[in-house]
Amino acid sequence: MSDTHSQTIAFVRDTEIPPAPPPARETGAYKWMRENLFSSVPNSILTLAALVLIYLLLSTTVPWLLNGVWTTNSLAECREVLDGKVGACFSVLTERWNQLLYGFKYPASEYWRPNLALVLLLIALAPVLFFDLPRKLLAFTAIYPFLAFWLIWGGSILVPIVALLGFVAAGFVFQKYGKGSFALGFFGAIVAAVVVWNVGGYLIPEGASDTAMLSAVPSRDLGGFMLNMMLGVTCVSLSVPLGIALALGRQSNMPLIKWICVVFIEFVRGVPLITLLFVASVMLSYFFPPDATVDLFLRVVIMITLFSAAYIAEVIRGGLAALPKGQYEAADSLGLDYPQAMRLIILPQALKISIPGIVNVAVGLFKDTTLVSVISMFDLVGMIRGPILASTEWNGVYWELLGFAAFLFFIVCYGISQYSQWLERRLATDHR
Amino acid sequence: MSTLTDPPKAQFQLSMLVNDTRYRSLTFQAIAALVLALAIWYLGNNLIQNLRAAGLNISYGFLGDPSGYDINQRLIEYDSQSSHARAAVVGILNTLLVAFLSCITATVFGVIAGVLRLSNNWLVSKLMAVYVEIFRNIPVLIWIIIIFTIMTAVMPGPREFRGDDATSSMVFDLFAFTNRGVYIPMPWFESGLFASTTMNWLVVLAALALSFFVMRKVETNATKTQEETGVRPNTTWIGLGVWLVPVLLVLFLMGLSWEVPELKGFNFTGGIKIGGPLIALWFALSIYTGAFIAENVRAGIQAINKGQTEAAAALGLRPGRIMNLVVLPQALRVIIPPLISNFLNITKNSSLAIAVGYADITATLGGITLNQTGRAIECVLLLMLFYLTASLLISMVMNVYNASVKLKER
């Protein structure tokens, strides 16, 4: 060819086009909005409706929240400060803060005791909730119930010590004889505990409470959110073991034990908690010996524990039923007896499956502790509906109080459910 | 295994009761029976002693005595001279009323929120997630009190409706929202067949039942035609006629008219009054349980394999029909069992009525009657008996329904 061809224009590009940004409608917020908010006509309508709803909610609540008054002594004063403007009167929270948290009878000089008990509760719960922590911390968890009892109720320190010693004796007997025969260890432990408690009961001198380090506070003086927390924590921790026992009883092949558990579970699940609280407040004292005075707090704890144990039993039964039969057979073929098989093979797996359900029950139970206000115990809701709203200073300030109660419960319940989701992820052993 | 010899006949020894699996379960059951008997004996003995000390006895005679208190919200005739038993019946009917209403509305709220939470609209799905989280994590008692407060403290009083410069007005001149309750128009019959309004409504129900049977016949015929010719005749207009004509005819013949609530003196008269406590309880139970149902609905829909949706789309079905014909029927099998327990929860939670003064069974039998007569044991036992029966009945009915929608396997 001639060299004229060297003059022809190259038709293959020999340089790379610099990368260009995608078209404006395919990037960033615009694209996201088009895909997620306005993908079709009905979708756009939904979006607009949602926006209107959000605007309505925010336009009423935000000024109310931001304009809040925090430092007055009564609703009338508060209205004066607001001077006709929209605004919340949060001063009821600051002024009645202690009542909301501790009830109106707990001695003000002793508030440090429940506070300390709460801080210690967090420490005691930590090794239970986060099992990466050193196992030795569990020793404190074991002591905590007695310590908390002494802190909150006060009185003679001998009472919690004797109670603790009973459990220690029981644990000792179980360690010694439980290896050979579970039944022997189990019943021996019960006998040991009862003996220690009875002997210890005689050793505590009369009137020991009057000269105690911490002044005694009767149960009826407890109140506020503290009461909700105490009921919630006590009843959940008591009802989990009871629920496991009931679930195992219901799965048992001994007809009598199975039927006792079935009747109990179905009965408790069939009636509302309020009726059980009525039992606690008006009926249960008829079933105790005539000279025994079992206080209302204990009676309520008994009934709420029985109530949630029945629900937890059903959740755990689901977990037990979800285990493949091979797991039971494998345990048998290893020559493990029933308690060993349950403790080492079945229950760890079944409990892991039941975690979401147990947490559901726990959250529900914590919310249900507000029901004690119906049998005139002054928990958070009881305080709000009773002493605070009835007082002349704060008659008519509903939203701040109810909103505060809702906020407290939301924080705790949402926290628990987030924890359970974390736990599920943490315990997931199937590599999916 | 070639030499089979009988094991030596072991002598029965006492230790075999614990160590031999053949006898061990018997031992344990005997112990359990003994403990149970002791516990019952102990509690019963205490009960007898306490009752004797208090000079009481267990008797249900008090149920026949005049109750001496009034009940605002009631479905049957009742006054303070009626017996405690009748007060309990009023309470039972009120419980059933609020439970029934709440079950329906909670299902509606739950299904809407559950479906919307899966919407591909980001804003709407987040909004529904917030709804579910907020309502699930706050006690229902607080919700009941909040809505009751709105009903009593925020709504205008009847006198604000009066005068020319009234600050409030009735909606469409038909509904009045006041702090004493909501007043809605009441239908009644000018020339009914019977003197009693209830009987006249039964006539209307009979007309509806007739329509139902005729409609079933029409549908059967349509299906038959479809199976023979492959084309389903359009039954929309026939259906509309069958449903509407008999009812409208009956209503017209009996002279249906509406009694509109009117402001007279200090209060509204006429119409149906729905009290604040009923609305608070109804609405609070609905939105609270609705949040739980929403999660069940979402789980149910998500449990359906995506391939089902895609297969239906490949057949040319439009999204709405995919939902109705393919996804929902399968999702129902997952949704219904938890829905049953939610209905049971509504029934049991309706006992919170006592907190806002709605006269349900807990407030009448377990509240005022108990306090007036002091018959704690009898009242609480009757109360429990009622709830147990109600729970069993609800779960029975719903289980029958569950059986009818569950997967038919060969």
Short mmCIF file of N, CA, C and O in Angstrom, two decimals, chain B residues 73-149:
data_model
loop_
_atom_site.label_atom_id
_atom_site.label_comp_id
_atom_site.label_asym_id
_atom_site.label_seq_id
_atom_site.Cartn_x
_atom_site.Cartn_y
_atom_site.Cartn_z
N GLN B 73 -72.35 0.50 81.63
CA GLN B 73 -72.32 -0.12 80.31
C GLN B 73 -72.91 -1.51 80.43
O GLN B 73 -72.35 -2.35 81.13
N ARG B 74 -74.06 -1.76 79.81
CA ARG B 74 -74.63 -3.10 79.96
C ARG B 74 -75.37 -3.47 78.68
O ARG B 74 -75.88 -2.61 77.97
N LEU B 75 -75.42 -4.76 78.45
CA LEU B 75 -76.08 -5.25 77.25
C LEU B 75 -77.45 -5.81 77.56
O LEU B 75 -78.27 -5.96 76.67
N ILE B 76 -77.71 -6.17 78.82
CA ILE B 76 -79.03 -6.68 79.19
C ILE B 76 -79.59 -5.84 80.32
O ILE B 76 -78.87 -5.06 80.94
N GLU B 77 -80.89 -6.01 80.56
CA GLU B 77 -81.54 -5.25 81.63
C GLU B 77 -80.87 -5.52 82.96
O GLU B 77 -80.57 -6.67 83.30
N TYR B 78 -80.62 -4.46 83.69
CA TYR B 78 -79.97 -4.64 84.99
C TYR B 78 -80.20 -3.38 85.81
O TYR B 78 -80.11 -2.27 85.29
N ASP B 79 -80.54 -3.53 87.09
CA ASP B 79 -80.52 -2.38 87.98
C ASP B 79 -79.99 -2.81 89.34
O ASP B 79 -79.65 -3.98 89.54
N SER B 80 -79.93 -1.88 90.26
CA SER B 80 -79.25 -2.18 91.51
C SER B 80 -80.02 -3.20 92.35
O SER B 80 -79.50 -3.71 93.33
N GLN B 81 -81.28 -3.49 91.97
CA GLN B 81 -82.02 -4.52 92.70
C GLN B 81 -81.77 -5.92 92.16
O GLN B 81 -82.19 -6.90 92.75
N SER B 82 -81.11 -6.00 90.99
CA SER B 82 -80.83 -7.32 90.43
C SER B 82 -79.82 -8.06 91.30
O SER B 82 -79.14 -7.45 92.12
N SER B 83 -79.73 -9.36 91.07
CA SER B 83 -78.88 -10.17 91.94
C SER B 83 -77.42 -10.04 91.53
O SER B 83 -77.09 -9.56 90.44
N HIS B 84 -76.54 -10.49 92.44
CA HIS B 84 -75.12 -10.53 92.12
C HIS B 84 -74.86 -11.42 90.92
O HIS B 84 -73.97 -11.15 90.11
N ALA B 85 -75.64 -12.49 90.80
CA ALA B 85 -75.45 -13.40 89.67
C ALA B 85 -75.71 -12.65 88.36
O ALA B 85 -74.98 -12.81 87.38
N ARG B 86 -76.76 -11.81 88.36
CA ARG B 86 -77.07 -11.08 87.14
C ARG B 86 -75.97 -10.06 86.83
O ARG B 86 -75.60 -9.86 85.68
N ALA B 87 -75.42 -9.45 87.90
CA ALA B 87 -74.29 -8.53 87.70
C ALA B 87 -73.14 -9.26 87.05
O ALA B 87 -72.47 -8.73 86.14
N ALA B 88 -72.89 -10.50 87.50
CA ALA B 88 -71.81 -11.28 86.91
C ALA B 88 -72.09 -11.56 85.44
O ALA B 88 -71.18 -11.50 84.60
N VAL B 89 -73.37 -11.85 85.11
CA VAL B 89 -73.70 -12.11 83.71
C VAL B 89 -73.48 -10.87 82.87
O VAL B 89 -72.93 -10.93 81.76
N VAL B 90 -73.89 -9.69 83.42
CA VAL B 90 -73.62 -8.44 82.71
C VAL B 90 -72.12 -8.31 82.45
O VAL B 90 -71.68 -7.96 81.35
N GLY B 91 -71.33 -8.62 83.49
CA GLY B 91 -69.88 -8.55 83.35
C GLY B 91 -69.36 -9.50 82.29
O GLY B 91 -68.52 -9.13 81.47
N ILE B 92 -69.88 -10.74 82.29
CA ILE B 92 -69.44 -11.72 81.30
C ILE B 92 -69.73 -11.20 79.90
O ILE B 92 -68.87 -11.23 79.02
N LEU B 93 -70.96 -10.69 79.70
CA LEU B 93 -71.31 -10.19 78.37
C LEU B 93 -70.40 -9.03 77.98
O LEU B 93 -69.97 -8.94 76.82
N ASN B 94 -70.10 -8.15 78.93
CA ASN B 94 -69.21 -7.03 78.62
C ASN B 94 -67.82 -7.52 78.25
O ASN B 94 -67.19 -6.99 77.33
N THR B 95 -67.31 -8.51 79.00
CA THR B 95 -66.01 -9.08 78.66
C THR B 95 -66.02 -9.63 77.24
O THR B 95 -65.12 -9.36 76.44
N LEU B 96 -67.06 -10.42 76.94
CA LEU B 96 -67.13 -11.03 75.61
C LEU B 96 -67.22 -9.95 74.54
O LEU B 96 -66.60 -10.05 73.48
N LEU B 97 -68.00 -8.88 74.84
CA LEU B 97 -68.16 -7.80 73.86
C LEU B 97 -66.81 -7.17 73.54
O LEU B 97 -66.42 -7.07 72.37
N VAL B 98 -66.07 -6.77 74.58
CA VAL B 98 -64.83 -6.06 74.32
C VAL B 98 -63.80 -7.00 73.71
O VAL B 98 -63.02 -6.61 72.83
N ALA B 99 -63.82 -8.28 74.13
CA ALA B 99 -62.87 -9.22 73.56
C ALA B 99 -63.16 -9.44 72.08
O ALA B 99 -62.26 -9.43 71.24
N PHE B 100 -64.44 -9.57 71.74
CA PHE B 100 -64.83 -9.81 70.35
C PHE B 100 -64.44 -8.61 69.48
O PHE B 100 -63.78 -8.78 68.44
N LEU B 101 -64.80 -7.40 69.93
CA LEU B 101 -64.48 -6.21 69.15
C LEU B 101 -62.96 -6.08 68.97
O LEU B 101 -62.47 -5.81 67.87
N SER B 102 -62.22 -6.30 70.07
CA SER B 102 -60.77 -6.12 70.00
C SER B 102 -60.12 -7.15 69.09
O SER B 102 -59.18 -6.84 68.38
N CYS B 103 -60.62 -8.39 69.14
CA CYS B 103 -60.04 -9.42 68.27
C CYS B 103 -60.14 -8.99 66.81
O CYS B 103 -59.18 -9.10 66.04
N ILE B 104 -61.31 -8.47 66.44
CA ILE B 104 -61.50 -8.07 65.04
C ILE B 104 -60.56 -6.93 64.68
O ILE B 104 -59.79 -7.01 63.71
N THR B 105 -60.58 -5.85 65.47
CA THR B 105 -59.76 -4.69 65.10
C THR B 105 -58.27 -5.00 65.22
O THR B 105 -57.48 -4.53 64.41
N ALA B 106 -57.89 -5.80 66.22
CA ALA B 106 -56.47 -6.13 66.34
C ALA B 106 -56.00 -6.89 65.11
O ALA B 106 -54.90 -6.66 64.61
N THR B 107 -56.83 -7.82 64.62
CA THR B 107 -56.46 -8.55 63.42
C THR B 107 -56.29 -7.59 62.25
O THR B 107 -55.33 -7.69 61.48
N VAL B 108 -57.24 -6.64 62.11
CA VAL B 108 -57.14 -5.69 61.00
C VAL B 108 -55.85 -4.88 61.11
O VAL B 108 -55.05 -4.82 60.15
N PHE B 109 -55.60 -4.30 62.29
CA PHE B 109 -54.38 -3.51 62.48
C PHE B 109 -53.14 -4.37 62.21
O PHE B 109 -52.21 -3.95 61.53
N GLY B 110 -53.15 -5.57 62.78
CA GLY B 110 -51.97 -6.44 62.67
C GLY B 110 -51.67 -6.80 61.24
O GLY B 110 -50.53 -6.74 60.80
N VAL B 111 -52.72 -7.16 60.48
CA VAL B 111 -52.49 -7.57 59.10
C VAL B 111 -51.98 -6.38 58.29
O VAL B 111 -51.01 -6.50 57.54
N ILE B 112 -52.60 -5.20 58.48
CA ILE B 112 -52.15 -4.03 57.73
C ILE B 112 -50.69 -3.72 58.07
O ILE B 112 -49.84 -3.57 57.18
N ALA B 113 -50.39 -3.66 59.37
CA ALA B 113 -49.03 -3.29 59.77
C ALA B 113 -48.02 -4.35 59.32
O ALA B 113 -46.93 -4.02 58.86
N GLY B 114 -48.40 -5.62 59.43
CA GLY B 114 -47.48 -6.69 59.04
C GLY B 114 -47.17 -6.66 57.56
O GLY B 114 -46.02 -6.82 57.16
N VAL B 115 -48.21 -6.42 56.73
CA VAL B 115 -47.98 -6.39 55.29
C VAL B 115 -47.18 -5.14 54.93
O VAL B 115 -46.24 -5.20 54.14
N LEU B 116 -47.55 -4.01 55.55
CA LEU B 116 -46.84 -2.76 55.23
C LEU B 116 -45.38 -2.82 55.66
O LEU B 116 -44.52 -2.20 55.07
N ARG B 117 -45.09 -3.60 56.72
CA ARG B 117 -43.72 -3.67 57.18
C ARG B 117 -42.84 -4.36 56.16
O ARG B 117 -41.62 -4.18 56.14
N LEU B 118 -43.45 -5.17 55.30
CA LEU B 118 -42.68 -5.84 54.25
C LEU B 118 -42.71 -5.04 52.97
O LEU B 118 -42.17 -5.47 51.96
N SER B 119 -43.37 -3.87 52.99
CA SER B 119 -43.46 -3.05 51.78
C SER B 119 -42.06 -2.65 51.32
O SER B 119 -41.14 -2.52 52.12
N ASN B 120 -41.89 -2.45 50.00
CA ASN B 120 -40.57 -2.01 49.55
C ASN B 120 -40.42 -0.50 49.66
O ASN B 120 -39.43 0.05 49.24
N ASN B 121 -41.44 0.14 50.23
CA ASN B 121 -41.33 1.57 50.52
C ASN B 121 -40.58 1.72 51.85
O ASN B 121 -41.07 1.32 52.90
N TRP B 122 -39.39 2.30 51.77
CA TRP B 122 -38.52 2.36 52.95
C TRP B 122 -39.19 3.09 54.11
O TRP B 122 -39.21 2.60 55.24
N LEU B 123 -39.78 4.24 53.80
CA LEU B 123 -40.36 5.07 54.86
C LEU B 123 -41.48 4.32 55.59
O LEU B 123 -41.52 4.27 56.82
N VAL B 124 -42.36 3.69 54.79
CA VAL B 124 -43.51 3.01 55.39
C VAL B 124 -43.06 1.82 56.23
O VAL B 124 -43.53 1.61 57.35
N SER B 125 -42.09 1.05 55.71
CA SER B 125 -41.68 -0.13 56.46
C SER B 125 -40.99 0.28 57.76
O SER B 125 -41.18 -0.36 58.80
N LYS B 126 -40.21 1.37 57.72
CA LYS B 126 -39.57 1.83 58.95
C LYS B 126 -40.62 2.34 59.95
O LYS B 126 -40.54 2.07 61.15
N LEU B 127 -41.61 3.04 59.42
CA LEU B 127 -42.67 3.57 60.29
C LEU B 127 -43.38 2.42 61.00
O LEU B 127 -43.67 2.48 62.21
N MET B 128 -43.64 1.35 60.27
CA MET B 128 -44.33 0.21 60.87
C MET B 128 -43.42 -0.50 61.87
O MET B 128 -43.90 -1.00 62.89
N ALA B 129 -42.12 -0.54 61.58
CA ALA B 129 -41.20 -1.14 62.54
C ALA B 129 -41.23 -0.35 63.86
O ALA B 129 -41.25 -0.93 64.94
N VAL B 130 -41.27 0.98 63.73
CA VAL B 130 -41.34 1.81 64.93
C VAL B 130 -42.63 1.53 65.69
O VAL B 130 -42.64 1.36 66.91
N TYR B 131 -43.74 1.45 64.95
CA TYR B 131 -45.03 1.14 65.59
C TYR B 131 -44.94 -0.16 66.38
O TYR B 131 -45.31 -0.22 67.56
N VAL B 132 -44.41 -1.20 65.73
CA VAL B 132 -44.36 -2.51 66.39
C VAL B 132 -43.48 -2.45 67.64
O VAL B 132 -43.88 -2.90 68.72
N GLU B 133 -42.30 -1.85 67.51
CA GLU B 133 -41.38 -1.83 68.65
C GLU B 133 -41.97 -1.03 69.81
O GLU B 133 -41.90 -1.42 70.96
N ILE B 134 -42.56 0.13 69.49
CA ILE B 134 -43.08 0.97 70.57
C ILE B 134 -44.22 0.26 71.29
O ILE B 134 -44.26 0.19 72.52
N PHE B 135 -45.13 -0.33 70.54
CA PHE B 135 -46.30 -0.89 71.22
C PHE B 135 -45.99 -2.19 71.91
O PHE B 135 -46.61 -2.53 72.91
N ARG B 136 -45.01 -2.95 71.40
CA ARG B 136 -44.72 -4.21 72.06
C ARG B 136 -43.96 -4.01 73.36
O ARG B 136 -44.00 -4.86 74.23
N ASN B 137 -43.23 -2.90 73.46
CA ASN B 137 -42.32 -2.75 74.59
C ASN B 137 -42.86 -1.89 75.71
O ASN B 137 -42.14 -1.55 76.62
N ILE B 138 -44.12 -1.49 75.63
CA ILE B 138 -44.71 -0.68 76.69
C ILE B 138 -45.92 -1.44 77.22
O ILE B 138 -46.72 -1.95 76.43
N PRO B 139 -46.07 -1.54 78.54
CA PRO B 139 -47.15 -2.36 79.10
C PRO B 139 -48.52 -1.93 78.59
O PRO B 139 -48.78 -0.74 78.41
N VAL B 140 -49.38 -2.92 78.39
CA VAL B 140 -50.71 -2.63 77.86
C VAL B 140 -51.51 -1.79 78.86
O VAL B 140 -52.33 -0.97 78.47
N LEU B 141 -51.20 -1.96 80.15
CA LEU B 141 -51.92 -1.16 81.15
C LEU B 141 -51.67 0.33 80.92
O LEU B 141 -52.59 1.15 81.02
N ILE B 142 -50.43 0.68 80.57
CA ILE B 142 -50.12 2.09 80.31
C ILE B 142 -50.88 2.57 79.07
O ILE B 142 -51.41 3.68 79.05
N TRP B 143 -50.97 1.73 78.06
CA TRP B 143 -51.73 2.12 76.86
C TRP B 143 -53.20 2.34 77.19
O TRP B 143 -53.82 3.29 76.73
N ILE B 144 -53.74 1.44 78.00
CA ILE B 144 -55.15 1.59 78.37
C ILE B 144 -55.36 2.91 79.10
O ILE B 144 -56.28 3.67 78.80
N ILE B 145 -54.45 3.21 80.03
CA ILE B 145 -54.61 4.45 80.80
C ILE B 145 -54.43 5.67 79.90
O ILE B 145 -55.16 6.65 80.01
N ILE B 146 -53.47 5.60 78.97
CA ILE B 146 -53.25 6.74 78.07
C ILE B 146 -54.50 7.01 77.25
O ILE B 146 -54.98 8.15 77.15
N ILE B 147 -55.08 5.96 76.66
CA ILE B 147 -56.25 6.20 75.81
C ILE B 147 -57.45 6.61 76.65
O ILE B 147 -58.25 7.46 76.24
N PHE B 148 -57.55 6.06 77.84
CA PHE B 148 -58.64 6.48 78.73
C PHE B 148 -58.48 7.96 79.08
O PHE B 148 -59.47 8.71 79.16
N THR B 149 -57.22 8.39 79.28
CA THR B 149 -56.98 9.80 79.58
C THR B 149 -57.41 10.67 78.40
O THR B 149 -58.02 11.73 78.57
#
